[in-house]
């Protein structure tokens, strides 16, 4: 945990190692407020939030109630917001969310629960909003307000442009907010266009506020709100005016702050003892890359005054013995060594004629590529996959979950129709199966679990697409594996916790293949958190297989949702224009995800466009640092590096 105060942060910040630790701490704070009010025989008025951020907080509050006797008898709650229009019984309503995740599991009185009413007719909303405001005041005002933050900087549903004095009201949701919510609603067209929300003025009247932001995807907006100027374009910046607000982050979401991005700037202002910067090669890489990008010069052209003017004089003293040229050359050479066209080693003879004519590696490796969803492998490292197979390595692709949730119903019906027509030709009765699928689609309501036949055909679609894409990159058919991990198979966007069965399945496939190298997804900001759970399953079993596989090397890839920071990159694999095109063709094999995937997140581009853009942008970053002008680069980070940095 870190509670450093510095001149860049305009809201006090606590940083925890992970969201679990942060959530437990927040729940403890809420519990203390409840107990203090109980001791005074007073009601405790809580403002509560919804979304993914507070779920772990609510789980801990439930544990405190059940295991430590925390009572909610004196608690009065007011929720921030609710979609409009929406029935209370809808799986997507915040009424349902709060009861499912908290209220049904504690001893709160039903009459003390207040949530904006999404069932009103529009003409009733203005009076209801005034009633909601008056009721909060009547109960003594909010003792505590819990907040999450949207990607646009909204709190509650106070979208960009909201006034600091705004009160509870009906608001039109902007497209980005609706896109962010589309994964829960199975498409943006199903997301309500309106919501009732507490105003910023209402929120700022709370006696204490904790705002939390977790995952890598919140880095940018968290740093903007904490360190940027107050602006209605980022409504959460108004919290800078509140006297008792705390911003709670985990390490992953805190990396955009100056204390992590450029800690030397704080050291230069006399905070050395507090930050304890260790000037080693890792810090040198981070500092020199940052400096090169800031002043717009290639690494080898950085001069003494560039370091002095940007708080990096100590780096020259400790790493370069006072000579910036030594620092420049040290970092340049270090970055040069991570660029390789031989991702599993085994590069042929160094003789030029041998190097350019012999494509096969001189030593063969067994490789596992773990792909959380059926398309993550080719989206994130399709070019590297092609190189590995071309160089003669034994490449296995292991698809961890079925991904059937991400197939549209109309695609499933089309494939059932293909099966029906095919069976007419080869003999068989596909008509019955087709009618079952058709009926299950017709009877299913939004958010309900797919029927067994519908779920099966969706699994088959994702599986055949994955097989086609893997074959396209040169992977042998017998080396394509499907795990269908049980944690995923709920039929809903909410998954089960990672279980022992999941871990056993992952362990068994590793021991069966006996790999020299593992690639796994480090892209942890996918909408439903599947990547994170899949990585957790791998991390859980790696210590158990260490004895049998002492030389196992594990690398993490990204590309679908974000890219690695350059200073952390362990290996960068260059792609030619032709190789980048071949990667695109492999991604196109996933036709059910083409044009418009079910869960696009807030990025409206197709996955191949995101991937190519990130690969090209990374190549451009290397070019600006003074390296060869590659077409594209796929980047990987060693698991050991991330563990050393405490980021996993």
CSV table of N, CA, C and O in Angstrom, one decimal, residues 98-160:
chain,number,residue,atom,x,y,z
A,98,UNK,N,-27.8,-4.8,-7.0
A,98,UNK,CA,-27.6,-4.5,-5.6
A,98,UNK,C,-28.2,-5.6,-4.7
A,98,UNK,O,-27.5,-6.0,-3.7
A,99,UNK,N,-29.3,-6.2,-5.1
A,99,UNK,CA,-29.9,-7.2,-4.3
A,99,UNK,C,-29.1,-8.5,-4.4
A,99,UNK,O,-28.8,-9.3,-3.5
A,100,UNK,N,-28.7,-8.8,-5.7
A,100,UNK,CA,-27.9,-10.0,-5.9
A,100,UNK,C,-26.5,-10.0,-5.3
A,100,UNK,O,-26.0,-11.0,-4.8
A,101,UNK,N,-25.9,-8.8,-5.3
A,101,UNK,CA,-24.5,-8.7,-4.8
A,101,UNK,C,-24.3,-8.2,-3.4
A,101,UNK,O,-23.2,-8.3,-2.8
A,102,UNK,N,-25.4,-7.7,-2.7
A,102,UNK,CA,-25.3,-7.2,-1.4
A,102,UNK,C,-26.5,-7.4,-0.5
A,102,UNK,O,-26.5,-8.1,0.5
A,103,UNK,N,-27.6,-6.8,-0.9
A,103,UNK,CA,-28.8,-6.7,0.0
A,103,UNK,C,-29.4,-8.0,0.4
A,103,UNK,O,-29.8,-8.2,1.6
A,104,UNK,N,-29.4,-9.0,-0.5
A,104,UNK,CA,-30.0,-10.3,-0.2
A,104,UNK,C,-29.2,-11.1,0.8
A,104,UNK,O,-29.6,-12.1,1.3
A,105,UNK,N,-28.0,-10.6,1.2
A,105,UNK,CA,-27.0,-11.4,2.0
A,105,UNK,C,-26.7,-10.7,3.3
A,105,UNK,O,-25.9,-11.3,4.1
A,106,UNK,N,-27.3,-9.6,3.6
A,106,UNK,CA,-27.1,-8.9,4.9
A,106,UNK,C,-28.4,-8.6,5.5
A,106,UNK,O,-29.5,-8.7,4.9
A,107,UNK,N,-28.4,-8.1,6.8
A,107,UNK,CA,-29.6,-7.8,7.5
A,107,UNK,C,-30.1,-6.4,7.4
A,107,UNK,O,-30.7,-5.9,8.3
A,108,UNK,N,-30.0,-5.8,6.2
A,108,UNK,CA,-30.5,-4.4,6.0
A,108,UNK,C,-32.0,-4.5,5.9
A,108,UNK,O,-32.6,-5.4,5.4
A,109,UNK,N,-32.7,-3.5,6.5
A,109,UNK,CA,-34.1,-3.4,6.4
A,109,UNK,C,-34.5,-2.9,5.0
A,109,UNK,O,-33.9,-2.0,4.4
A,110,UNK,N,-35.5,-3.6,4.4
A,110,UNK,CA,-35.9,-3.3,3.1
A,110,UNK,C,-36.3,-1.8,2.9
A,110,UNK,O,-36.1,-1.2,1.9
A,111,UNK,N,-37.0,-1.3,3.9
A,111,UNK,CA,-37.4,0.1,3.8
A,111,UNK,C,-36.3,1.1,3.8
A,111,UNK,O,-36.5,2.3,3.5
A,112,UNK,N,-35.1,0.6,4.2
A,112,UNK,CA,-33.9,1.5,4.2
A,112,UNK,C,-33.1,1.5,2.9
A,112,UNK,O,-32.1,2.1,2.8
A,113,UNK,N,-33.6,0.7,1.9
A,113,UNK,CA,-32.9,0.6,0.6
A,113,UNK,C,-33.6,1.6,-0.4
A,113,UNK,O,-34.8,1.5,-0.6
A,114,UNK,N,-32.8,2.4,-1.0
A,114,UNK,CA,-33.3,3.4,-1.9
A,114,UNK,C,-32.5,3.4,-3.2
A,114,UNK,O,-31.3,3.6,-3.2
A,115,UNK,N,-33.2,3.1,-4.3
A,115,UNK,CA,-32.5,3.0,-5.7
A,115,UNK,C,-33.4,3.8,-6.6
A,115,UNK,O,-34.6,3.7,-6.6
A,116,UNK,N,-32.8,4.6,-7.5
A,116,UNK,CA,-33.6,5.4,-8.5
A,116,UNK,C,-34.5,4.4,-9.2
A,116,UNK,O,-34.1,3.3,-9.5
A,117,UNK,N,-35.7,4.8,-9.5
A,117,UNK,CA,-36.8,3.9,-10.1
A,117,UNK,C,-36.8,4.0,-11.6
A,117,UNK,O,-37.2,5.0,-12.2
A,118,UNK,N,-36.4,2.9,-12.2
A,118,UNK,CA,-36.3,2.9,-13.7
A,118,UNK,C,-37.6,2.5,-14.3
A,118,UNK,O,-37.7,2.4,-15.5
A,119,UNK,N,-38.7,2.3,-13.5
A,119,UNK,CA,-40.0,1.9,-14.0
A,119,UNK,C,-41.0,3.0,-14.2
A,119,UNK,O,-42.1,2.8,-14.6
A,120,UNK,N,-40.6,4.2,-13.8
A,120,UNK,CA,-41.5,5.4,-13.8
A,120,UNK,C,-41.8,5.8,-15.3
A,120,UNK,O,-41.1,5.4,-16.2
A,121,UNK,N,-42.9,6.5,-15.5
A,121,UNK,CA,-43.2,7.1,-16.7
A,121,UNK,C,-42.4,8.4,-16.8
A,121,UNK,O,-42.1,9.0,-15.7
A,122,UNK,N,-42.1,8.9,-17.9
A,122,UNK,CA,-41.1,10.0,-18.0
A,122,UNK,C,-41.7,11.3,-17.3
A,122,UNK,O,-40.9,12.0,-16.7
A,123,UNK,N,-43.0,11.4,-17.3
A,123,UNK,CA,-43.6,12.6,-16.7
A,123,UNK,C,-43.4,12.6,-15.1
A,123,UNK,O,-43.5,13.7,-14.5
A,124,UNK,N,-43.1,11.5,-14.6
A,124,UNK,CA,-43.0,11.4,-13.1
A,124,UNK,C,-41.5,11.6,-12.6
A,124,UNK,O,-41.3,11.7,-11.4
A,125,UNK,N,-40.6,11.6,-13.6
A,125,UNK,CA,-39.2,11.6,-13.2
A,125,UNK,C,-38.7,12.8,-12.4
A,125,UNK,O,-38.0,12.8,-11.4
A,126,UNK,N,-39.1,14.0,-12.9
A,126,UNK,CA,-38.7,15.2,-12.3
A,126,UNK,C,-39.1,15.3,-10.8
A,126,UNK,O,-38.3,15.6,-9.9
A,127,UNK,N,-40.4,14.9,-10.5
A,127,UNK,CA,-40.8,14.9,-9.1
A,127,UNK,C,-40.1,13.9,-8.3
A,127,UNK,O,-39.7,14.1,-7.2
A,128,UNK,N,-39.8,12.7,-8.9
A,128,UNK,CA,-39.1,11.6,-8.2
A,128,UNK,C,-37.7,12.1,-7.9
A,128,UNK,O,-37.2,11.9,-6.7
A,129,UNK,N,-37.0,12.8,-8.8
A,129,UNK,CA,-35.7,13.2,-8.5
A,129,UNK,C,-35.6,14.2,-7.4
A,129,UNK,O,-34.7,14.2,-6.5
A,130,UNK,N,-36.6,15.1,-7.3
A,130,UNK,CA,-36.6,16.1,-6.2
A,130,UNK,C,-36.9,15.3,-4.9
A,130,UNK,O,-36.3,15.7,-3.8
A,131,UNK,N,-37.8,14.3,-5.0
A,131,UNK,CA,-38.1,13.5,-3.8
A,131,UNK,C,-36.8,12.8,-3.3
A,131,UNK,O,-36.6,12.7,-2.1
A,132,UNK,N,-36.0,12.3,-4.2
A,132,UNK,CA,-34.8,11.6,-3.9
A,132,UNK,C,-33.8,12.5,-3.2
A,132,UNK,O,-33.2,12.1,-2.2
A,133,UNK,N,-33.7,13.7,-3.7
A,133,UNK,CA,-32.8,14.7,-3.1
A,133,UNK,C,-33.3,15.0,-1.7
A,133,UNK,O,-32.5,15.1,-0.7
A,134,UNK,N,-34.6,15.3,-1.5
A,134,UNK,CA,-35.1,15.6,-0.2
A,134,UNK,C,-35.0,14.5,0.8
A,134,UNK,O,-34.7,14.7,2.0
A,135,UNK,N,-35.1,13.3,0.3
A,135,UNK,CA,-35.0,12.1,1.2
A,135,UNK,C,-33.6,12.0,1.7
A,135,UNK,O,-33.4,11.6,2.9
A,136,UNK,N,-32.6,12.2,0.9
A,136,UNK,CA,-31.2,12.1,1.3
A,136,UNK,C,-31.0,13.1,2.5
A,136,UNK,O,-30.4,12.8,3.5
A,137,UNK,N,-31.5,14.3,2.3
A,137,UNK,CA,-31.3,15.4,3.3
A,137,UNK,C,-32.1,15.0,4.6
A,137,UNK,O,-31.6,15.2,5.7
A,138,UNK,N,-33.3,14.5,4.4
A,138,UNK,CA,-34.1,14.1,5.5
A,138,UNK,C,-33.5,13.1,6.4
A,138,UNK,O,-33.6,13.1,7.6
A,139,UNK,N,-32.7,12.2,5.8
A,139,UNK,CA,-32.0,11.1,6.5
A,139,UNK,C,-30.7,11.6,7.1
A,139,UNK,O,-29.9,10.8,7.7
A,140,UNK,N,-30.3,12.9,6.9
A,140,UNK,CA,-29.1,13.4,7.5
A,140,UNK,C,-28.0,13.6,6.6
A,140,UNK,O,-26.9,13.9,7.0
A,141,UNK,N,-28.2,13.3,5.3
A,141,UNK,CA,-27.1,13.5,4.3
A,141,UNK,C,-26.3,12.2,4.2
A,141,UNK,O,-26.3,11.3,5.1
A,142,UNK,N,-25.4,12.1,3.2
A,142,UNK,CA,-24.6,10.9,3.0
A,142,UNK,C,-23.4,10.9,3.9
A,142,UNK,O,-22.6,11.8,3.9
A,143,UNK,N,-23.3,9.9,4.8
A,143,UNK,CA,-22.1,9.8,5.6
A,143,UNK,C,-20.9,9.3,4.8
A,143,UNK,O,-19.8,9.7,5.1
A,144,UNK,N,-21.2,8.6,3.8
A,144,UNK,CA,-20.1,8.0,3.0
A,144,UNK,C,-20.7,7.7,1.6
A,144,UNK,O,-21.8,7.3,1.4
A,145,UNK,N,-19.8,8.0,0.6
A,145,UNK,CA,-20.2,7.7,-0.8
A,145,UNK,C,-19.1,6.9,-1.5
A,145,UNK,O,-17.9,7.3,-1.5
A,146,UNK,N,-19.5,5.7,-2.0
A,146,UNK,CA,-18.6,4.9,-2.8
A,146,UNK,C,-18.8,5.2,-4.3
A,146,UNK,O,-19.9,5.2,-4.7
A,147,UNK,N,-17.7,5.4,-5.0
A,147,UNK,CA,-17.7,5.7,-6.4
A,147,UNK,C,-16.8,4.8,-7.2
A,147,UNK,O,-15.7,4.4,-6.7
A,148,UNK,N,-17.2,4.5,-8.4
A,148,UNK,CA,-16.3,3.9,-9.4
A,148,UNK,C,-16.1,5.1,-10.4
A,148,UNK,O,-16.6,6.2,-10.2
A,149,UNK,N,-15.4,4.8,-11.5
A,149,UNK,CA,-15.2,5.8,-12.5
A,149,UNK,C,-15.3,5.2,-13.9
A,149,UNK,O,-14.7,4.2,-14.2
A,150,UNK,N,-16.0,5.9,-14.8
A,150,UNK,CA,-16.2,5.5,-16.1
A,150,UNK,C,-15.0,5.9,-17.0
A,150,UNK,O,-14.2,6.7,-16.6
A,151,UNK,N,-14.9,5.3,-18.2
A,151,UNK,CA,-13.7,5.6,-19.0
A,151,UNK,C,-13.7,7.0,-19.5
A,151,UNK,O,-12.7,7.6,-20.0
A,152,UNK,N,-14.9,7.7,-19.5
A,152,UNK,CA,-15.0,9.1,-19.9
A,152,UNK,C,-14.8,10.0,-18.7
A,152,UNK,O,-14.9,11.3,-18.8
A,153,UNK,N,-14.5,9.5,-17.5
A,153,UNK,CA,-14.4,10.3,-16.3
A,153,UNK,C,-15.7,10.6,-15.6
A,153,UNK,O,-15.7,11.4,-14.7
A,154,UNK,N,-16.7,9.8,-16.0
A,154,UNK,CA,-18.0,10.1,-15.3
A,154,UNK,C,-18.1,9.4,-14.0
A,154,UNK,O,-17.5,8.3,-13.8
A,155,UNK,N,-18.8,10.0,-13.1
A,155,UNK,CA,-19.1,9.4,-11.8
A,155,UNK,C,-20.6,9.3,-11.7
A,155,UNK,O,-21.3,10.3,-12.0
A,156,UNK,N,-21.2,8.2,-11.2
A,156,UNK,CA,-22.6,8.0,-11.4
A,156,UNK,C,-22.8,7.9,-12.9
A,156,UNK,O,-21.9,7.4,-13.6
A,157,UNK,N,-23.8,8.5,-13.4
A,157,UNK,CA,-24.0,8.7,-14.8
A,157,UNK,C,-23.9,10.2,-15.2
A,157,UNK,O,-24.5,10.6,-16.1
A,158,UNK,N,-23.0,10.9,-14.5
A,158,UNK,CA,-22.8,12.3,-14.8
A,158,UNK,C,-21.8,12.4,-15.9
A,158,UNK,O,-20.6,12.3,-15.7
A,159,UNK,N,-22.3,12.5,-17.1
A,159,UNK,CA,-21.5,12.4,-18.3
A,159,UNK,C,-20.6,13.7,-18.5
A,159,UNK,O,-20.9,14.7,-17.9
A,160,UNK,N,-19.6,13.7,-19.4
A,160,UNK,CA,-18.8,14.9,-19.7
A,160,UNK,C,-19.8,16.1,-20.0
A,160,UNK,O,-20.7,15.9,-20.8
